[in-house]
Coordinates of C-alpha atoms in Angstrom, one line a residue:
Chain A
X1 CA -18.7 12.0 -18.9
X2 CA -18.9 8.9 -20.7
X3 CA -22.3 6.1 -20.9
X4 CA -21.7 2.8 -21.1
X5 CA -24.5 0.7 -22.1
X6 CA -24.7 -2.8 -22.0
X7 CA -27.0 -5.4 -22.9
X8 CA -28.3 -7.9 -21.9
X9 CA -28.2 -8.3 -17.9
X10 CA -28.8 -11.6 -18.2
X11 CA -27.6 -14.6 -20.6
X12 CA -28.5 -18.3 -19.8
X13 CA -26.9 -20.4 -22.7
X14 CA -26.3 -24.1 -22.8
X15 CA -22.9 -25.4 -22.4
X16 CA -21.0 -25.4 -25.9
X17 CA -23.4 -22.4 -27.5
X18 CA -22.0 -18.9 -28.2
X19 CA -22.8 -16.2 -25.7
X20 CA -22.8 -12.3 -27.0
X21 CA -22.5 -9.2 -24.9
X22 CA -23.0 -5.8 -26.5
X23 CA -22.0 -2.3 -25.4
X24 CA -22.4 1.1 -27.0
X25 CA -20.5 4.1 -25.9
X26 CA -21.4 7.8 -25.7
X27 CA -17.8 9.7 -26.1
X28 CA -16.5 9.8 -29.5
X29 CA -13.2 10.2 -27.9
X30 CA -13.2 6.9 -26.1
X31 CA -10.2 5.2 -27.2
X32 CA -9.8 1.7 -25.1
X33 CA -12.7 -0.7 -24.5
X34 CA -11.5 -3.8 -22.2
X35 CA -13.9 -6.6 -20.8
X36 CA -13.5 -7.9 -17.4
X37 CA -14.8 -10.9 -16.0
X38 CA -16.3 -10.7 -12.5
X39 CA -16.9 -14.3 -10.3
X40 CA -18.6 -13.6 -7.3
X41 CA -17.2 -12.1 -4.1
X42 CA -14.1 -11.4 -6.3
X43 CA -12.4 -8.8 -7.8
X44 CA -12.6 -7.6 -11.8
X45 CA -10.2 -9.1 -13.9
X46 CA -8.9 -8.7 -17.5
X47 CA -10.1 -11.1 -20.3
X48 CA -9.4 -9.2 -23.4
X49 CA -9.4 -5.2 -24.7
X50 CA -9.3 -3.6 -27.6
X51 CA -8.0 -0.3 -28.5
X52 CA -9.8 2.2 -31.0
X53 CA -7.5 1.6 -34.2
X54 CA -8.6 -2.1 -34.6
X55 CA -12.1 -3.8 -35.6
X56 CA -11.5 -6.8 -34.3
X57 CA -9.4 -9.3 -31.5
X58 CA -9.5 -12.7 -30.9
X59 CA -8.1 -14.8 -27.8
X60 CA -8.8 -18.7 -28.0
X61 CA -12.8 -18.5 -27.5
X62 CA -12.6 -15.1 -26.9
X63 CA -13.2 -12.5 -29.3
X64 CA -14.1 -8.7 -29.4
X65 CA -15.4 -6.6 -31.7
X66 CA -15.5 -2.8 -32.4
X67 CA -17.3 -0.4 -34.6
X68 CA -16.7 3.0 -33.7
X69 CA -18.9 4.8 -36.1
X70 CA -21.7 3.5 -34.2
X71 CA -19.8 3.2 -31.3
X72 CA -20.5 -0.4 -30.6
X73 CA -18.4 -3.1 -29.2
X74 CA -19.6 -7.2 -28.4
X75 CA -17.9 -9.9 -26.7
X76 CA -18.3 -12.8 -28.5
X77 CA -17.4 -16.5 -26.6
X78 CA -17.3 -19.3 -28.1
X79 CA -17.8 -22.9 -26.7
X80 CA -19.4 -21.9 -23.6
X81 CA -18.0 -23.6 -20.5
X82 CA -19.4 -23.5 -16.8
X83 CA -16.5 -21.9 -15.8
X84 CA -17.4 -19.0 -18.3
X85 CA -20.1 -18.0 -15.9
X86 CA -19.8 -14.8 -14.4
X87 CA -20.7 -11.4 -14.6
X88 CA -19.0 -9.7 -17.4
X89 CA -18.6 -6.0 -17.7
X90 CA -17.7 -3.6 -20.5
X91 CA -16.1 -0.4 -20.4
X92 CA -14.7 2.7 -22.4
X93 CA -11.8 4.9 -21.9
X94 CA -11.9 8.3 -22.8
X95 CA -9.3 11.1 -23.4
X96 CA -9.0 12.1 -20.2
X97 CA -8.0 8.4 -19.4
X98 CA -11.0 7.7 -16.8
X99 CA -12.6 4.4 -17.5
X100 CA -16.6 3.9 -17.3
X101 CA -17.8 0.5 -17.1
X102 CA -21.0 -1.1 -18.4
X103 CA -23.9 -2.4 -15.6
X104 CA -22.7 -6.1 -16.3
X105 CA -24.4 -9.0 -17.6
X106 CA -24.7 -12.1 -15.6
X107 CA -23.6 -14.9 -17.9
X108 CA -24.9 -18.6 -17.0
X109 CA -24.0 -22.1 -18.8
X110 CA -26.0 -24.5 -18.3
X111 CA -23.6 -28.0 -18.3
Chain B
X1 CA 3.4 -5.8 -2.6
X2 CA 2.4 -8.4 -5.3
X3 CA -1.3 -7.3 -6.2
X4 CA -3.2 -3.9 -4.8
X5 CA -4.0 -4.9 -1.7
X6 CA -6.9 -2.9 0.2
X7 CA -7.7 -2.6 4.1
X8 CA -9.8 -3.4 5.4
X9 CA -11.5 -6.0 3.4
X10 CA -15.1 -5.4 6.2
X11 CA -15.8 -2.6 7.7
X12 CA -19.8 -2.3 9.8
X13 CA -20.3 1.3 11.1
X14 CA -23.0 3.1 12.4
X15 CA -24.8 6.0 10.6
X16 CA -23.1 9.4 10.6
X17 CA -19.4 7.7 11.8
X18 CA -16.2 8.7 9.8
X19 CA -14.8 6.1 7.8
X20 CA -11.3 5.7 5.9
X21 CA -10.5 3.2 3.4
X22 CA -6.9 2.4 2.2
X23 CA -5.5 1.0 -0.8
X24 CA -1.6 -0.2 -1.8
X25 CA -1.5 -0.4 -5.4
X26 CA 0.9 -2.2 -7.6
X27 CA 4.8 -0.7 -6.4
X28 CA 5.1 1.6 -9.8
X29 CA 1.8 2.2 -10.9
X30 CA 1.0 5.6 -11.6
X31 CA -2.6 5.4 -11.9
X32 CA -4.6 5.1 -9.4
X33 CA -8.6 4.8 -9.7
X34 CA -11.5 4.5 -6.9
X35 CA -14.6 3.0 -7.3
X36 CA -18.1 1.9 -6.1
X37 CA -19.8 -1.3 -6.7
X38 CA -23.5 -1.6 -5.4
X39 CA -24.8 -5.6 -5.4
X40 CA -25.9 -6.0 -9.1
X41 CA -24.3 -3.1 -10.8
X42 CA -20.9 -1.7 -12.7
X43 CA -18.4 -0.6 -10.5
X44 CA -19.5 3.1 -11.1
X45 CA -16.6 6.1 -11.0
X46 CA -15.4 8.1 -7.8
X47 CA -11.9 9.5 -8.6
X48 CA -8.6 8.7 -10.4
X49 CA -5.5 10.0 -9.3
X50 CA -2.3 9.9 -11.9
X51 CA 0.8 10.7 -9.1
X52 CA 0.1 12.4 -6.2
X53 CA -2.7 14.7 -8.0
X54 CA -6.8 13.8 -8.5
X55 CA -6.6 14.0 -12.3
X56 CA -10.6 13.5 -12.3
X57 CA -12.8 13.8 -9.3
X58 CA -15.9 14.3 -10.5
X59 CA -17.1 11.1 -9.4
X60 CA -17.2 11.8 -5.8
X61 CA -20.9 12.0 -5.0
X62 CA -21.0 14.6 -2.3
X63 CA -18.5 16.4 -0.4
X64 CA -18.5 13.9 2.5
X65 CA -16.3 11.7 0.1
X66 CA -12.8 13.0 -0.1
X67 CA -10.0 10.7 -1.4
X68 CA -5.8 11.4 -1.2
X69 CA -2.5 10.0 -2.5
X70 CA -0.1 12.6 -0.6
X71 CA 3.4 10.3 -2.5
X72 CA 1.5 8.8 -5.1
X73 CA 1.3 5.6 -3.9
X74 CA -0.7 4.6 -0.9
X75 CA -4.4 6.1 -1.3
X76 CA -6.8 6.5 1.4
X77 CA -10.8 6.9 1.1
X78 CA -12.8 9.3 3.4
X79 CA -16.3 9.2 3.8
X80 CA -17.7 11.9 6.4
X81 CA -21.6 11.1 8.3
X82 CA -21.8 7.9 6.4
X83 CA -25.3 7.1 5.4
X84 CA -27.1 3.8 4.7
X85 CA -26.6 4.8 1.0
X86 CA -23.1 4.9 1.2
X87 CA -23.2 0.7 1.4
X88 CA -21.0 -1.0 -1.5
X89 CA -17.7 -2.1 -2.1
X90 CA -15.2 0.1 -2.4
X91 CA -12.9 -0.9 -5.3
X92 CA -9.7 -0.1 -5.9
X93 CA -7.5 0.1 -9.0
X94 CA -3.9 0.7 -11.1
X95 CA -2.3 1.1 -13.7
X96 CA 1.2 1.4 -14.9
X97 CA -0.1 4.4 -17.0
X98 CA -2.7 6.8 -17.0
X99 CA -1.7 8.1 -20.6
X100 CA -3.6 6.0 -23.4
X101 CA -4.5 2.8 -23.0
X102 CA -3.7 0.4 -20.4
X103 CA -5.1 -2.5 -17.8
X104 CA -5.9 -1.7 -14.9
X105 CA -5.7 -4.2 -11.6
X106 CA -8.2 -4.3 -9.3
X107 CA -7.9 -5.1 -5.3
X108 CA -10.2 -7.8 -3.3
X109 CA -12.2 -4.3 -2.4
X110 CA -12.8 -2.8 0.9
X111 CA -17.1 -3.9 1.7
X112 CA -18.6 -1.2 3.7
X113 CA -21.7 -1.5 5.3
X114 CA -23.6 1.5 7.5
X115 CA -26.1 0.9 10.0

């Protein structure tokens, strides 16, 4: 099946500073690569995607990018608020439409 | 309902008890997708049904885990002679869609913990 890597497991950045994910993906087939934002004790939830025929999507502070030769994809958020910490996972759909997700990264912003 | 709701939210038993875990998705959804979340990891895979069928089950870890959705909707999670191992939250998820791309909505989860 597919692997999800992501990096880094941790990210302390101060309040207002950028904060970058990065995932790479194993299936060349993988065709949908969403990001979900996890707060703790609750459930995964949506913050952006992007699907395989686009480089690039940008929501507000939010913005993801893909490269699918080397089969990389970052979240990229901009103006860091305390309420942007949270564990953030990737993850890649394949064909087959299962969906693997990343190990997470625990985001923290320091006001 | 208006989110996928899952029951029960806790859930304590003792080593080598059965255990069933239930999930409601989102009235419509097609898709239907389990999963395991250990403290400090990615929800990792178990099995995704699209309708009534298990359209990928090679998640399940063992054959104590068994998972069905006999009128593609409601799903139900069984775990056989739980083990300590088997300690997570169960997550639960659907979609509108299994074909292409598409969100999918996660429950609170279901937290299991084996004595």
């Amino acid at each position: 099946g597919e692997n999800v890597e992501q990096h880094p497991s941790t990210l302390s950045v101060q309040e207002g500073d950028s904060a970058v994910i990065k995932c790479t993906y194993s299936d060349s087939a993988s065709n949908y690569f969403p990001w979900y934002k996890q707060e703790l004790g609750k459930r995964p939830q949506l913050i952006i995607d992007i699907r395989s025929n686009v480089g690039e999507k940008k929501d507000q502070r939010i913005a993801v990018t893909l490269n699918k030769t080397a089969k990389h994809f970052s979240l990229h958020i901009t103006e860091t608020q305390p309420e942007d910490s949270a564990v953030y996972f990737c993850a890649a759909k394949t064909g087959a439409n299962n969906l693997f997700f990343g190990t997470g990264t625990r985001l923290t912003v320091i006001p | 309902g208006a989110g996928v709701s899952q029951t029960p939210s806790n859930k304590v038993t003792e080593k080598g008890k059965y255990v069933e875990l239930r999930c409601d998705p989102i009235s419509g959804h097609t898709a239907l997708y389990w999963y395991r979340q250990s403290l400090g990891q990615g929800p990792e895979f178990l099995i995704y049904f699209q309708g009534t069928g298990a359209a990928d089950d090679s998640g399940l870890p063992n054959d104590r885990f068994f998972a069905v959705r006999p009128e593609g909707s409601v799903s139900t999670l069984k775990i056989q002679r739980t083990e300590r191992g088997d300690s997570a939250v169960y997550l639960c998820a659907s979609s509108p869609t299994g074909a292409g791309t598409g969100e999918l909505f996660f429950g609170e989860g279901s937290r299991l913990t084996v004595l």
